[in-house]
Short mmCIF file of C-alpha atoms in Angstrom, two decimals:
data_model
loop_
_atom_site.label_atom_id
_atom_site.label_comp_id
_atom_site.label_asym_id
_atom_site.label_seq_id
_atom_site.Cartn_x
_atom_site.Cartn_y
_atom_site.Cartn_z
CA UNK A 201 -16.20 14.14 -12.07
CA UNK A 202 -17.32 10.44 -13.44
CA UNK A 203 -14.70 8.21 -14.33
CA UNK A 204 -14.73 4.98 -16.55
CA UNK A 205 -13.70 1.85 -15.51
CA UNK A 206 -10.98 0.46 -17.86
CA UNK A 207 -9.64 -2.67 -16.27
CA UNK A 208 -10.97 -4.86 -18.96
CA UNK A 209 -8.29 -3.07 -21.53
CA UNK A 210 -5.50 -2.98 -18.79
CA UNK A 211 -5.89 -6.88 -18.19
CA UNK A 212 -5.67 -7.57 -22.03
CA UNK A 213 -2.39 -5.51 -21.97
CA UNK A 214 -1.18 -6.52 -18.75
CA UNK A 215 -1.71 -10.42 -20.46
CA UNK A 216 0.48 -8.87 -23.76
CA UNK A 217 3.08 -7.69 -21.49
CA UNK A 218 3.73 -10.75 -19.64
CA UNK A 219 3.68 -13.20 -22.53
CA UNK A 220 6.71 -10.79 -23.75
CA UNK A 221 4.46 -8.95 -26.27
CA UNK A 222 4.83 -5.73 -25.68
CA UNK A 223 0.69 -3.10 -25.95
CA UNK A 224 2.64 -0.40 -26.38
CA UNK A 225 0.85 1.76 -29.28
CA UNK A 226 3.09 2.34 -32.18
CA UNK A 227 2.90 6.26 -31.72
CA UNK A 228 4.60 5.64 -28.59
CA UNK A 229 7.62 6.97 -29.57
CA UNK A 230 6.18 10.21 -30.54
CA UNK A 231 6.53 11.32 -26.50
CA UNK A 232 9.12 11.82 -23.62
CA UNK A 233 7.92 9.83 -20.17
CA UNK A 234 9.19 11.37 -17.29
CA UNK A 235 8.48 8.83 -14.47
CA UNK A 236 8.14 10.52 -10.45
CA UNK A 237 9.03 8.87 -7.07
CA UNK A 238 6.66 8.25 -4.36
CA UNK A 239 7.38 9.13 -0.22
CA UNK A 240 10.85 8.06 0.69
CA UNK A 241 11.83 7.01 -2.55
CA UNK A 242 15.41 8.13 -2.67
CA UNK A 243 15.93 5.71 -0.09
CA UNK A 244 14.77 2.91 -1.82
CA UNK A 245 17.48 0.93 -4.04
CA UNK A 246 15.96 0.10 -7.50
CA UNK A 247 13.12 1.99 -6.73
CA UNK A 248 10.81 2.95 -10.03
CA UNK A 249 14.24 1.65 -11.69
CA UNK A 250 11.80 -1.14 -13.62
CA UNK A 251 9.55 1.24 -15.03
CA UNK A 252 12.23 3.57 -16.56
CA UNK A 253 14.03 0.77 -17.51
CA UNK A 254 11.39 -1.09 -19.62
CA UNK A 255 10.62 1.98 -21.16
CA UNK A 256 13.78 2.51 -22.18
CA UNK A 257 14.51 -1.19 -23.90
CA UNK A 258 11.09 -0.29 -25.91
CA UNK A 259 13.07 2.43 -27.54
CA UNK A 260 11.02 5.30 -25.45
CA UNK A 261 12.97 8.34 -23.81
CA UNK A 262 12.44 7.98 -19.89
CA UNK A 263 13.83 9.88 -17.38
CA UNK A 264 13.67 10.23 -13.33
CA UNK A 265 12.38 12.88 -11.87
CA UNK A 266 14.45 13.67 -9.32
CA UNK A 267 12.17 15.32 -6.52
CA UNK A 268 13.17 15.27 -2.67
CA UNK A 269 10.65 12.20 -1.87
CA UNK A 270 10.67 13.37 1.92
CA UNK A 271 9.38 17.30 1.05
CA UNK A 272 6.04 18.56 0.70
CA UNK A 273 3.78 18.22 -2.27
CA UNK A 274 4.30 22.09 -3.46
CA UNK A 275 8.23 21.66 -3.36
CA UNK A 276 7.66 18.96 -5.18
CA UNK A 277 5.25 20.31 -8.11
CA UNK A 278 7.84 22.91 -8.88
CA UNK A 279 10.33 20.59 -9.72
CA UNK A 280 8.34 18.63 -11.96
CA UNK A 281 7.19 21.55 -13.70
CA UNK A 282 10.82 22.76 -14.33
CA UNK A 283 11.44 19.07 -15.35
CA UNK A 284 8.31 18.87 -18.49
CA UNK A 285 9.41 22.14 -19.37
CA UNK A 286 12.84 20.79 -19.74
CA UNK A 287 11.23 17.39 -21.88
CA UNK A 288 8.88 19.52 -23.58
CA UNK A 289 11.70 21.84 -25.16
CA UNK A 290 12.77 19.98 -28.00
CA UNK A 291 8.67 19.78 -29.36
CA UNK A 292 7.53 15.89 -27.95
CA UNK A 293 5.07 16.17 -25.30
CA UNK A 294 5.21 14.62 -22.05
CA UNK A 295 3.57 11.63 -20.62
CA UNK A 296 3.74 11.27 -16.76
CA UNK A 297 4.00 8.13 -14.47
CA UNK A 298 3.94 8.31 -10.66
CA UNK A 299 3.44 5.95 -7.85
CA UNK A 300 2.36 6.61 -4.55
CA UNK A 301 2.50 10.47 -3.38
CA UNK A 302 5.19 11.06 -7.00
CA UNK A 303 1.76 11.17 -8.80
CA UNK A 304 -0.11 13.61 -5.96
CA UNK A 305 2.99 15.62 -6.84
CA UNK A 306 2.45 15.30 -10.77
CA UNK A 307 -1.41 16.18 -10.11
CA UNK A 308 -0.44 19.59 -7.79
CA UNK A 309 1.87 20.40 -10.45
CA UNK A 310 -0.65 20.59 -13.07
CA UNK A 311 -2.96 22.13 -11.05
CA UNK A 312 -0.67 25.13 -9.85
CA UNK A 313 1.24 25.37 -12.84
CA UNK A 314 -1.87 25.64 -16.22
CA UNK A 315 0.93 26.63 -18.57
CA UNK A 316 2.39 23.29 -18.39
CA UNK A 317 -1.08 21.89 -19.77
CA UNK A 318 -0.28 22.33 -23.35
CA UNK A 319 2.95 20.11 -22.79
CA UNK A 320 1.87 16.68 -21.56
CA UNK A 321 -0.48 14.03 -23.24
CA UNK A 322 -1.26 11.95 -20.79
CA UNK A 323 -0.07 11.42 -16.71
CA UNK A 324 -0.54 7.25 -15.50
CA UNK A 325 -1.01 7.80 -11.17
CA UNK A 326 -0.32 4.49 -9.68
CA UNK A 327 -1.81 3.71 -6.24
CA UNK A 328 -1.45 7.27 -5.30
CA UNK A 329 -3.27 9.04 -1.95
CA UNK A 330 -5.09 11.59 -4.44
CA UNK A 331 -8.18 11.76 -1.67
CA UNK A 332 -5.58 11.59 1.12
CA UNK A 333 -4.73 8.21 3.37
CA UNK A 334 -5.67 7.63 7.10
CA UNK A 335 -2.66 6.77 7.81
CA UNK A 336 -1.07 10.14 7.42
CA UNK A 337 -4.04 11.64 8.96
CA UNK A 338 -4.27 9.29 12.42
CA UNK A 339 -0.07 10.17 12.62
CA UNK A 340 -0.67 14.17 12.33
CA UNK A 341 -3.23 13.75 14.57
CA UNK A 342 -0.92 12.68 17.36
CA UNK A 343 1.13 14.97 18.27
CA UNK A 344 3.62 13.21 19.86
CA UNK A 345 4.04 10.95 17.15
CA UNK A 346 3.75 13.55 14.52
CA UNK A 347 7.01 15.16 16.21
CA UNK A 348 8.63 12.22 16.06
CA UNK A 349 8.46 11.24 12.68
CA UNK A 350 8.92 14.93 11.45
CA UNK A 351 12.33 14.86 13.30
CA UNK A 352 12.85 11.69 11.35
CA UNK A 353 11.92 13.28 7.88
CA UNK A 354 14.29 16.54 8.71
CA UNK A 355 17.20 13.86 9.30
CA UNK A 356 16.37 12.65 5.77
CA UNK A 357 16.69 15.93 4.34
CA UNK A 358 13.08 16.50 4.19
CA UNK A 359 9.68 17.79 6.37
CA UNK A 360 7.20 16.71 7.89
CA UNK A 361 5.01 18.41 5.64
CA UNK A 362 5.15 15.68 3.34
CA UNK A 363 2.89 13.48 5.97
CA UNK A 364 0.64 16.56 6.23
CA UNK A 365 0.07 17.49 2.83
CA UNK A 366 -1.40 13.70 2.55
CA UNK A 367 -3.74 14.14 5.31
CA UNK A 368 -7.35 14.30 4.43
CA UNK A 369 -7.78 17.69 5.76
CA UNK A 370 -5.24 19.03 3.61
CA UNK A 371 -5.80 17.50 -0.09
CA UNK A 372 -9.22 18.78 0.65
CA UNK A 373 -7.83 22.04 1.47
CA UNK A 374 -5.31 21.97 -1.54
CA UNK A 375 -8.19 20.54 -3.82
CA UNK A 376 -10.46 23.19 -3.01
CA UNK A 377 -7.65 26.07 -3.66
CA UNK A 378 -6.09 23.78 -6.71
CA UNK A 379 -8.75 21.80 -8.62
CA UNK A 380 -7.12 19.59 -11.02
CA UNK A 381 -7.64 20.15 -14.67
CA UNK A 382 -10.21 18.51 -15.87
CA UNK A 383 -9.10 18.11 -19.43
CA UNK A 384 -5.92 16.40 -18.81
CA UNK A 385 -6.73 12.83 -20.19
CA UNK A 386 -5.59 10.62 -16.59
CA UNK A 387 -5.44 7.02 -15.90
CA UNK A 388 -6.19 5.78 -12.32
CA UNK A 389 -4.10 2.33 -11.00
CA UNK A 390 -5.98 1.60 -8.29
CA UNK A 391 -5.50 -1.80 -5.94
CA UNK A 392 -6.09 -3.72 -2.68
CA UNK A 393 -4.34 -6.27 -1.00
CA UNK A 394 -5.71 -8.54 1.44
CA UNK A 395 -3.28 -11.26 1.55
CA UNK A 396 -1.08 -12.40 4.57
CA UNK A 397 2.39 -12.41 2.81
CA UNK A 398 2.01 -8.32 1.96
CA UNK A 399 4.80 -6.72 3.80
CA UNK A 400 2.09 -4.13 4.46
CA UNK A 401 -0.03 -6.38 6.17
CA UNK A 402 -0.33 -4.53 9.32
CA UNK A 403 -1.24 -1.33 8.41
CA UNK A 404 -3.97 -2.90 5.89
CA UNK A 405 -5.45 -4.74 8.90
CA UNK A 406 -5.54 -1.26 10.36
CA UNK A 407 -7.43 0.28 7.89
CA UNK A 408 -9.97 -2.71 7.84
CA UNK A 409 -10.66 -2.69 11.29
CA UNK A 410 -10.63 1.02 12.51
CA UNK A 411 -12.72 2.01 8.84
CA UNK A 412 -13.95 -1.19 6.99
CA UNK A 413 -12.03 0.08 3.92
CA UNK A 414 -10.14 -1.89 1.13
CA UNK A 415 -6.52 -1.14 1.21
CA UNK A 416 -3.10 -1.85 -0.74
CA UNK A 417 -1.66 -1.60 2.66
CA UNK A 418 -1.06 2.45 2.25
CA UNK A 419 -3.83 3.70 0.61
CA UNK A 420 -7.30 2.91 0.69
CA UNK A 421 -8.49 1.97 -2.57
CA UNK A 422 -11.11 4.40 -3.17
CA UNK A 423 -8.45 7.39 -2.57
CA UNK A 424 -6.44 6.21 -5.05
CA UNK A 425 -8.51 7.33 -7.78
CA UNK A 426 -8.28 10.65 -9.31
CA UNK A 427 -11.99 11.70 -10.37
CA UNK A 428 -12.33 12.35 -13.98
CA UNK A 429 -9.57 9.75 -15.12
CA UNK A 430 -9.87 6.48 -16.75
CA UNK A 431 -9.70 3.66 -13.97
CA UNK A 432 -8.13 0.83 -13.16
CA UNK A 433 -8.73 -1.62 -10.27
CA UNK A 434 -6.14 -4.59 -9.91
CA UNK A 435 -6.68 -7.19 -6.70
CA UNK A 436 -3.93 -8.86 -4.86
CA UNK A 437 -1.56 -5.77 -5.38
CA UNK A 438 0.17 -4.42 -2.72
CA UNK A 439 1.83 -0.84 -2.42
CA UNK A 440 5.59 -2.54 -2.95
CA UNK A 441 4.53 -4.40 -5.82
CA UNK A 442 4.09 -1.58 -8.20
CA UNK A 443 7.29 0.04 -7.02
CA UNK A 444 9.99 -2.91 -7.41
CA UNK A 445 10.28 -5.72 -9.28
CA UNK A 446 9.95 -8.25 -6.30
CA UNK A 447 11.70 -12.11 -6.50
CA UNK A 448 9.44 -14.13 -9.13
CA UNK A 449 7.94 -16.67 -6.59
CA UNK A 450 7.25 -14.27 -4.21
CA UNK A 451 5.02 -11.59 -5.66
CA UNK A 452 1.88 -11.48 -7.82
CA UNK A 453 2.68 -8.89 -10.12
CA UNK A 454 5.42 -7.38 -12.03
CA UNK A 455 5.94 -3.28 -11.61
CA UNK A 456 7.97 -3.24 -14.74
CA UNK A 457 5.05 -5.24 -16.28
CA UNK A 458 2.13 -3.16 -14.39
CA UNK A 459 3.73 0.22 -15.63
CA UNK A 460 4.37 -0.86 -19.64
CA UNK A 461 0.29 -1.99 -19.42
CA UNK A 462 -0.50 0.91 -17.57
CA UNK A 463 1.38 3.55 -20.04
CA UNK A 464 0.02 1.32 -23.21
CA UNK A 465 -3.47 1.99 -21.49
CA UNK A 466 -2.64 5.82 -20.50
CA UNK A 467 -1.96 6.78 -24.70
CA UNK A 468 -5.66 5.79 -25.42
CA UNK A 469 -7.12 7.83 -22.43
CA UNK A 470 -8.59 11.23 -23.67
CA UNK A 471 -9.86 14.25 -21.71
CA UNK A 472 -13.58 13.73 -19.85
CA UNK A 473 -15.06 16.05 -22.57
CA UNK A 474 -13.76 13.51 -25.27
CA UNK A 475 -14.86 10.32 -23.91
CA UNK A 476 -18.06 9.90 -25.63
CA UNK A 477 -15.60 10.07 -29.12
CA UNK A 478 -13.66 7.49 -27.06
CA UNK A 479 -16.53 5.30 -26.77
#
């Protein structure tokens, strides 16, 4: 499905947000933003704390989701959809935020679960592996490595199907089976990194090399973008950046900043079959 390129908007929000103006629309209040981990999350101190947080000192009702961040995608949706049902109950529908494989999770939700539809006005993905990442493809690929971290995962308390189910093979497989709505109005934060200092500096090198693609250092940048959802494209963003509010000096943007511009952007998105009214 076609997407439209929003980055413009985002920057001029993004700008707000910084200078300590807040985009936020004022109908903001009007909804309940349930905010979902990425891979590994739970082990992560202060983790997607910035994104709740600023919500929450805006006057908006925020919540975790609290998924296993080392299971598989399906585990996952059902959790969420037991958790907008939950938001959802008292009449305000539900805007979604989720970074890294917490908004593959929100998209397989909606997909297996239609009902839940009704209930959410908009869902923000933030550098998430909607098309899939190399990464987890080139370590299922070997099996002696896929064992390895697999065992690892179990220790954590989850599987190793949470590597898998970000393979390419199997979000085409789970694409073809699940499509995603396609009137669910969606934003797409999509970014690359190419900068020495990234922590994920290694694995972006990777992807450059083996496949000549753009990167935040997890994700290449064109997988990152769900089709049929507003889109935007940020440079010199890494995958920690939009996770954790980094030291000032060190870091070029702000998550807690990124995700306030991001929702502010995510309440103007409509469905695909309303964008020409959005124009």
């Amino acid at each position: 499905a076609p997407t439209r390129d929003v980055t413009k908007g985002f920057d001029a929000a993004y700008a707000a947000t910084k200078a300590g103006t807040s985009p936020l629309p004022d109908n903001a209040s009007d909804f309940n933003y349930l905010v979902v981990p990425g891979f590994l999350g739970e082990n992560l101190p202060t983790y997607m704390d910035p994104h709740v947080n600023r919500l929450r000192e805006r006057g908006l009702s925020a919540e975790h989701v609290g998924i296993e961040t080392e299971a598989g995608v399906e585990h996952n949706a059902k959790i969420i959809r037991d958790a907008i049902l939950e938001a959802a109950s008292g009449g305000k529908k539900v805007v979604l935020l989720g970074h890294s494989k917490g908004g593959v999770d929100i998209t397989a939700a909606l997909s297996l679960y239609p009902e839940l539809k009704e209930h959410v006005r908009a869902v923000a993905t933030m550098q998430s592996p909607f098309g899939g990442t190399p990464l987890a493809s080139d370590v299922n690929g070997v099996g002696p490595l896929r064992w390895l971290v697999g065992n690892l995962l179990e220790r954590l308390g989850g599987s190793g199907e949470s590597v898998r189910d970000l393979t390419y093979e199997q979000r085409q497989k789970f694409l073809a089976e699940h499509p995603y709505p396609s009137d669910i109005p969606t934003i797409s934060l999509a970014s690359s990194e190419e900068g020495m200092a990234s922590v994920f500096h290694t694995t972006n090198s990777y992807m450059a090399d083996r496949y000549g693609w753009a990167s935040d250092g997890v994700v290449p940048t064109q997988d990152q973008i769900v089709p049929g959802s507003d889109v935007v494209l940020v440079k010199g963003l890494d995958h920690a950046e939009a996770g954790i509010n980094g030291p000032g000096p060190l870091v070029n943007h702000k998550a807690s900043d990124l995700a306030e511009a991001l929702i502010a952007m995510a309440l103007q998105t409509r469905a695909p079959g309303r964008l020409a009214d959005a124009a």
